[in-house]
C-alpha atoms as an extended CHARMM CRD file, in Angstrom:
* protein
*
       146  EXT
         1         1  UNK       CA             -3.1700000000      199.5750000000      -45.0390000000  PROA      1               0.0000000000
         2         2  UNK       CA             -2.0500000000      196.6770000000      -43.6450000000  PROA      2               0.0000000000
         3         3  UNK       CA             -0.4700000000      196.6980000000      -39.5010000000  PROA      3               0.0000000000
         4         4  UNK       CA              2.6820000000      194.9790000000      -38.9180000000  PROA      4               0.0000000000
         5         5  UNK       CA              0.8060000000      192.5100000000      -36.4210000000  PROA      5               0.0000000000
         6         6  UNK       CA             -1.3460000000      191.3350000000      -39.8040000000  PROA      6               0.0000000000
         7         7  UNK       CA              1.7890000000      190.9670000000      -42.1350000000  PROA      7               0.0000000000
         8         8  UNK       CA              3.8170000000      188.5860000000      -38.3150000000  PROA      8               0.0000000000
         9         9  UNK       CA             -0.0140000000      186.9850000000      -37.9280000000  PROA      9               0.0000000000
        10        10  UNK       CA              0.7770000000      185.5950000000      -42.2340000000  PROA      10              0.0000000000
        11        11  UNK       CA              4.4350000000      185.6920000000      -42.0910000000  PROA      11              0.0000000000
        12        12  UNK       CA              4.9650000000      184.1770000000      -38.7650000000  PROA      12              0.0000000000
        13        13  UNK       CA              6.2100000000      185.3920000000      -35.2900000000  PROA      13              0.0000000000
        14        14  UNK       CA              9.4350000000      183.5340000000      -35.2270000000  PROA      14              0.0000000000
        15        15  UNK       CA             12.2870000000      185.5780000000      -34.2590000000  PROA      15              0.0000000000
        16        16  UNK       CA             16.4170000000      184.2260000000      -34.2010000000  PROA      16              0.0000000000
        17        17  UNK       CA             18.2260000000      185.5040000000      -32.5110000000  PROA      17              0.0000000000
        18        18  UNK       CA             22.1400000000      186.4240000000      -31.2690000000  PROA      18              0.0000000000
        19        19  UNK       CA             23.7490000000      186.7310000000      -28.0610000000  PROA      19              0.0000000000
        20        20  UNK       CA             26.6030000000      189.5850000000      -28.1060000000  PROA      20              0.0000000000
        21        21  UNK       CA             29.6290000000      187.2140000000      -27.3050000000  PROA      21              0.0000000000
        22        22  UNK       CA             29.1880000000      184.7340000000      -30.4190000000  PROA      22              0.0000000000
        23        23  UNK       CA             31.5370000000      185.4220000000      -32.5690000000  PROA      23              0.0000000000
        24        24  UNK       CA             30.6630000000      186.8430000000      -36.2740000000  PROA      24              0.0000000000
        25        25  UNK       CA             31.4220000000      183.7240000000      -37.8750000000  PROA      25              0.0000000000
        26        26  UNK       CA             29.2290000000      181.7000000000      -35.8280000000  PROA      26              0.0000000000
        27        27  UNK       CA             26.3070000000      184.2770000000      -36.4270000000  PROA      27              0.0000000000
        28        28  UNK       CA             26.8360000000      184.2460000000      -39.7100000000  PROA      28              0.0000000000
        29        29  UNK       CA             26.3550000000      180.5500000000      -39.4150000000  PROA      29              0.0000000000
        30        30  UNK       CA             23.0740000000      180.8440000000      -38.1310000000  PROA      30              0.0000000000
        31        31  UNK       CA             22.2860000000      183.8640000000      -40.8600000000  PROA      31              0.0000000000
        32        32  UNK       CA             22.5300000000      180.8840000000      -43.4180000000  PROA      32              0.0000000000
        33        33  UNK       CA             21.1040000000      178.3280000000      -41.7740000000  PROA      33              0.0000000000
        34        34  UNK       CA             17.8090000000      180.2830000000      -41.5490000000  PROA      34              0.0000000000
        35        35  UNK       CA             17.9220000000      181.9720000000      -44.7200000000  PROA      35              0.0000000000
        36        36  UNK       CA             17.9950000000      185.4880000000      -42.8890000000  PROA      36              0.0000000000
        37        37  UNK       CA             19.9100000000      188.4000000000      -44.2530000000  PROA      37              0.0000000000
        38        38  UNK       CA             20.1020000000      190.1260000000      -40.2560000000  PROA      38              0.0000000000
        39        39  UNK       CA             19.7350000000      189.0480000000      -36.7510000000  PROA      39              0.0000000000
        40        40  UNK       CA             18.4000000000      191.2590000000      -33.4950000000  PROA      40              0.0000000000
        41        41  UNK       CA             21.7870000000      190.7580000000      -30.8470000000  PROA      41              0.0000000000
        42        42  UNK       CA             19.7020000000      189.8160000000      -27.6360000000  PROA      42              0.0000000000
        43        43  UNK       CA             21.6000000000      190.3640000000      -24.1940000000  PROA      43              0.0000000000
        44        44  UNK       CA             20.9340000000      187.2230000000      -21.5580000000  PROA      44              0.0000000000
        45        45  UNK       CA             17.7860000000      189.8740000000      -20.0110000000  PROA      45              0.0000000000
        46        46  UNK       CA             16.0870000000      189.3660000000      -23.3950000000  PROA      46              0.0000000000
        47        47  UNK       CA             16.8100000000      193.5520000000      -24.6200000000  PROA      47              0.0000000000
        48        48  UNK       CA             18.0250000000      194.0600000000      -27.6550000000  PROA      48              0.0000000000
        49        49  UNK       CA             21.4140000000      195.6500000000      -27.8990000000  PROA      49              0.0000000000
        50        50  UNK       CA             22.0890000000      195.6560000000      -31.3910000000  PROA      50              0.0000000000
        51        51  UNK       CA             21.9010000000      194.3770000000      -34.8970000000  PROA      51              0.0000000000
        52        52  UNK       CA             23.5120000000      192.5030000000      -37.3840000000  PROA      52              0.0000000000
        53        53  UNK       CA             23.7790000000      192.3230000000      -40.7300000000  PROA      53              0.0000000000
        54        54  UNK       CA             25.1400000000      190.8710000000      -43.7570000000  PROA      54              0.0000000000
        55        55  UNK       CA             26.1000000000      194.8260000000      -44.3140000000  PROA      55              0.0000000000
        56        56  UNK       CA             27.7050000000      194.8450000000      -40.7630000000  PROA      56              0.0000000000
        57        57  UNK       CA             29.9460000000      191.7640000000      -42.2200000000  PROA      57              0.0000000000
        58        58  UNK       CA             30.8490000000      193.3060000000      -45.0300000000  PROA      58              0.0000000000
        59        59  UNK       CA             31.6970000000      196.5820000000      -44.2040000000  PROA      59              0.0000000000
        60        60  UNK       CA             33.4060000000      196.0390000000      -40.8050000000  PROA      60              0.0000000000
        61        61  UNK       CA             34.8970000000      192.7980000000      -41.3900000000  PROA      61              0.0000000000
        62        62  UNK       CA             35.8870000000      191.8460000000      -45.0980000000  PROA      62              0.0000000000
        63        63  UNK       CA             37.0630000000      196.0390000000      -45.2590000000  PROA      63              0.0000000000
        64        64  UNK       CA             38.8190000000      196.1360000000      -42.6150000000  PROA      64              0.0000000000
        65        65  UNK       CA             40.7030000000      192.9220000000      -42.7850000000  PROA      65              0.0000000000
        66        66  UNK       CA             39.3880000000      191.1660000000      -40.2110000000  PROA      66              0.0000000000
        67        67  UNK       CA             39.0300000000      187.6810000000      -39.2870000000  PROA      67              0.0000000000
        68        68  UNK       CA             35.0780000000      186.4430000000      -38.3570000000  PROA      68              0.0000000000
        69        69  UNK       CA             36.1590000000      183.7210000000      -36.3470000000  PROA      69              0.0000000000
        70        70  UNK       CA             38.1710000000      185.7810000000      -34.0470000000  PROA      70              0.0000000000
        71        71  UNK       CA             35.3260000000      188.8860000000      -33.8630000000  PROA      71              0.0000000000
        72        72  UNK       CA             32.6360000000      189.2910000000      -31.2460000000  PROA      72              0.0000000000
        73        73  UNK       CA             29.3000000000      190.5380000000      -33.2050000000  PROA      73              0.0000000000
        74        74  UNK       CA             29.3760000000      192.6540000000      -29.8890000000  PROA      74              0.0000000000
        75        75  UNK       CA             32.3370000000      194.1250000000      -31.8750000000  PROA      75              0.0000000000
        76        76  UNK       CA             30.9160000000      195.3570000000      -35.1870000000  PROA      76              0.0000000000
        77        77  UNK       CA             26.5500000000      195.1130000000      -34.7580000000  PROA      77              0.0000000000
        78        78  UNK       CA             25.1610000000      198.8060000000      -35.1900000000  PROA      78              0.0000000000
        79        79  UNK       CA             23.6500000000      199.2520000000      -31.8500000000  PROA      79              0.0000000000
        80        80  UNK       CA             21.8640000000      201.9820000000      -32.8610000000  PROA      80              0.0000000000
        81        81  UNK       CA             18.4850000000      199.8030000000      -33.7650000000  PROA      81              0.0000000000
        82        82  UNK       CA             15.2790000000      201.5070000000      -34.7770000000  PROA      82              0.0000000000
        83        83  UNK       CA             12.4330000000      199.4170000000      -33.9180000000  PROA      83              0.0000000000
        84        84  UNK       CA              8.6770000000      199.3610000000      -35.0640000000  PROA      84              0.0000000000
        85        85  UNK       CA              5.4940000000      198.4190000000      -33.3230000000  PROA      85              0.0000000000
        86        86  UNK       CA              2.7180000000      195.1680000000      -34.3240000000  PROA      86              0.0000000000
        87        87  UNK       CA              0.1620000000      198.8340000000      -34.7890000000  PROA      87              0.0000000000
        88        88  UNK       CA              3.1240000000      200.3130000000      -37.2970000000  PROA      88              0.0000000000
        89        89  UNK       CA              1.1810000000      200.3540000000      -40.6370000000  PROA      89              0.0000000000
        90        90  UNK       CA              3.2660000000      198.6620000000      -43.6950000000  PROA      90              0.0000000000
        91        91  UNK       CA              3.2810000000      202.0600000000      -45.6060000000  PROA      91              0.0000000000
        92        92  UNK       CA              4.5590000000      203.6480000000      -42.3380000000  PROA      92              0.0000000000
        93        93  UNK       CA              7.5540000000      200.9980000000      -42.0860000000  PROA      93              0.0000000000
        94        94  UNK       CA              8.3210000000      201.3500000000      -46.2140000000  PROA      94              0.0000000000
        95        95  UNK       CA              8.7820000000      205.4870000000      -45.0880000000  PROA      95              0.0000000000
        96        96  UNK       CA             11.2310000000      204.4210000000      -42.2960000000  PROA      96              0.0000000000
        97        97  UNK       CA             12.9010000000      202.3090000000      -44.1430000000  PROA      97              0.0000000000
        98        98  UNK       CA             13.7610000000      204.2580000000      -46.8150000000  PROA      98              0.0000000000
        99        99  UNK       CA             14.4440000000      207.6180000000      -45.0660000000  PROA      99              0.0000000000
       100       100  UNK       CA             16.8130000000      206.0010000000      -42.6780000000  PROA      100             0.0000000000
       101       101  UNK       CA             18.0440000000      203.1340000000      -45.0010000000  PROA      101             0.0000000000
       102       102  UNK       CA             17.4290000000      199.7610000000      -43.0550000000  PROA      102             0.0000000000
       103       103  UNK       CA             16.4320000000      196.7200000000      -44.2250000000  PROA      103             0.0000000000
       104       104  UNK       CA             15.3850000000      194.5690000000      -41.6830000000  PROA      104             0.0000000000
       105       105  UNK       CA             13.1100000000      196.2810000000      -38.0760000000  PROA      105             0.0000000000
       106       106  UNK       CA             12.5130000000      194.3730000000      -35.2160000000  PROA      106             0.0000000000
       107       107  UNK       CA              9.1720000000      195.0690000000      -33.5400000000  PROA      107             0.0000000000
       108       108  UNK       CA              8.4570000000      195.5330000000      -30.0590000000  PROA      108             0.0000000000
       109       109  UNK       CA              5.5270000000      195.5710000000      -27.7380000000  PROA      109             0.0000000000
       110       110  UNK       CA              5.7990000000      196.5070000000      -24.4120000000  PROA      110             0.0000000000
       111       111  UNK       CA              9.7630000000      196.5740000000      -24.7970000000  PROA      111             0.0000000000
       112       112  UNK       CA              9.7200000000      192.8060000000      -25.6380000000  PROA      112             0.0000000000
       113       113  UNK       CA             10.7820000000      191.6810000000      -28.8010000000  PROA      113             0.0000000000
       114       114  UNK       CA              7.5650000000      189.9330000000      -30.5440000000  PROA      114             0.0000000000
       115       115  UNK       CA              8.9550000000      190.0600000000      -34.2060000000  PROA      115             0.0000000000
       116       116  UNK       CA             11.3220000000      191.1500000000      -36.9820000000  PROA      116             0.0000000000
       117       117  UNK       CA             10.6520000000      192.1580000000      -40.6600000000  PROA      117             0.0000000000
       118       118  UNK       CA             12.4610000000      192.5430000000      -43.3550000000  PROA      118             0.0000000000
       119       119  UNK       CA             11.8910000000      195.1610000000      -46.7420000000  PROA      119             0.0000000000
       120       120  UNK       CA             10.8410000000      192.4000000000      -48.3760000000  PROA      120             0.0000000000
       121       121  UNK       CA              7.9870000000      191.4690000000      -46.1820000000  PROA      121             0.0000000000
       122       122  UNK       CA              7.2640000000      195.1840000000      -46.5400000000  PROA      122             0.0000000000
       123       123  UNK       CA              6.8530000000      195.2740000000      -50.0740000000  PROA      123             0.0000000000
       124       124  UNK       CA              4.9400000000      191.8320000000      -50.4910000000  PROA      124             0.0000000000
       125       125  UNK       CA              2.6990000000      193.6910000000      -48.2650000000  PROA      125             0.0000000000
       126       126  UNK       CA              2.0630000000      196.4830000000      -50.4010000000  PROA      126             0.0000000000
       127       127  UNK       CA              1.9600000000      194.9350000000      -53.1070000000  PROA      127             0.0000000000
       128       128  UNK       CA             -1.0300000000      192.9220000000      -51.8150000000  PROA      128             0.0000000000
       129       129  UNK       CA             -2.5640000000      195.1640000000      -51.0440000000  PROA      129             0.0000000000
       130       130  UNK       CA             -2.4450000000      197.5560000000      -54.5140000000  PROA      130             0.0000000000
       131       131  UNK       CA             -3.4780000000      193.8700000000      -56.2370000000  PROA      131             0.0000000000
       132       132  UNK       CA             -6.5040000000      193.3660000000      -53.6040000000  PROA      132             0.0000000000
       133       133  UNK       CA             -7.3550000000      197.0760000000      -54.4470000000  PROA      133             0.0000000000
       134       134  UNK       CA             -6.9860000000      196.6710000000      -58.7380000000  PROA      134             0.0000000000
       135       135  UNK       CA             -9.2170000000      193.4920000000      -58.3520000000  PROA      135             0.0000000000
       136       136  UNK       CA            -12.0870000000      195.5380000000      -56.6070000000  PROA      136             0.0000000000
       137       137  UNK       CA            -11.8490000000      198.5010000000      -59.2710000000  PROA      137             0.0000000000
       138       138  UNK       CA            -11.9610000000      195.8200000000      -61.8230000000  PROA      138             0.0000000000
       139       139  UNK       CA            -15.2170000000      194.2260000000      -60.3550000000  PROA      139             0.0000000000
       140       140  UNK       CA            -16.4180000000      198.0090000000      -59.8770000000  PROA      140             0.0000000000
       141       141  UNK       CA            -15.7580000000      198.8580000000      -63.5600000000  PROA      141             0.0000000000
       142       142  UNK       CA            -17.2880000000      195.0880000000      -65.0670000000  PROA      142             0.0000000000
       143       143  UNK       CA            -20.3560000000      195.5560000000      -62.9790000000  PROA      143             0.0000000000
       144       144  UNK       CA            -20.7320000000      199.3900000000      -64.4690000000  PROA      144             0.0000000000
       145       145  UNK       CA            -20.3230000000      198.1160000000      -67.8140000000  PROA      145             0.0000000000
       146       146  UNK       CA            -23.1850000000      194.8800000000      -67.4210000000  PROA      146             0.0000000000
């Protein structure tokens, strides 16, 4: 199994971020300019106090009738953020994800904010891994048969 550290050490370590007083629109801004479905919302001390997501946006915003210029992301980020360690293994953070529905889990060590992954990184993980792991029965199998 692979750790979270391994999947940020191929993936990269690069974390955007939001500050809390930006408004939605301007977040969502940055969402697009980076190609990134959610963002941790980072308070000036460097905790995070939230998250937000494209499912934030849509639920709390385009629902609700709201205008994403006007809107804090303060205003609609879940701040309830579950949060994963670099030690985490990738099957560990598939079972989180799916029991508690989240796409996206920043990861902390030592309470600072050293990465952020996504389902997607997740399964490209996994799905390494069961190809690395067909290749060596393959071998296994060819050299029985020689």
């Amino acid at each position: 199994m692979a750790t979270v550290r391994q999947m940020l050490d191929k993936k990269g370590h690069e974390v955007y971020t939001v500050a809390p007083d930006v408004t939605v629109f301007e977040a969502l801004e940055k969402m697009a300019e980076y190609n990134v479905g959610a963002l941790p919302v980072v308070d000036a001390s460097g905790q995070i106090v939230g998250l937000f997501s494209e499912r934030d946006y849509a639920r709390k915003v385009i629902l609700r009738g709201k205008a994403s210029k006007d809107i804090p992301v303060s205003e609609i980020m879940s701040t309830h953020v579950l949060y994963i360690t670099p030690e985490t293994t990738d099957w560990q953070c598939m079972a989180l994800m799916t029991d508690k529905r989240v796409r996206h889990l920043p990861v902390l060590e030592e309470g600072r904010l050293v990465g952020f992954i996504s389902i997607g990184d997740v399964v490209k993980s996994i799905m390494d891994e069961q190809k690395f792991h067909i290749e060596q029965l393959e071998q296994y199998i060819q050299r029985g048969m020689s």
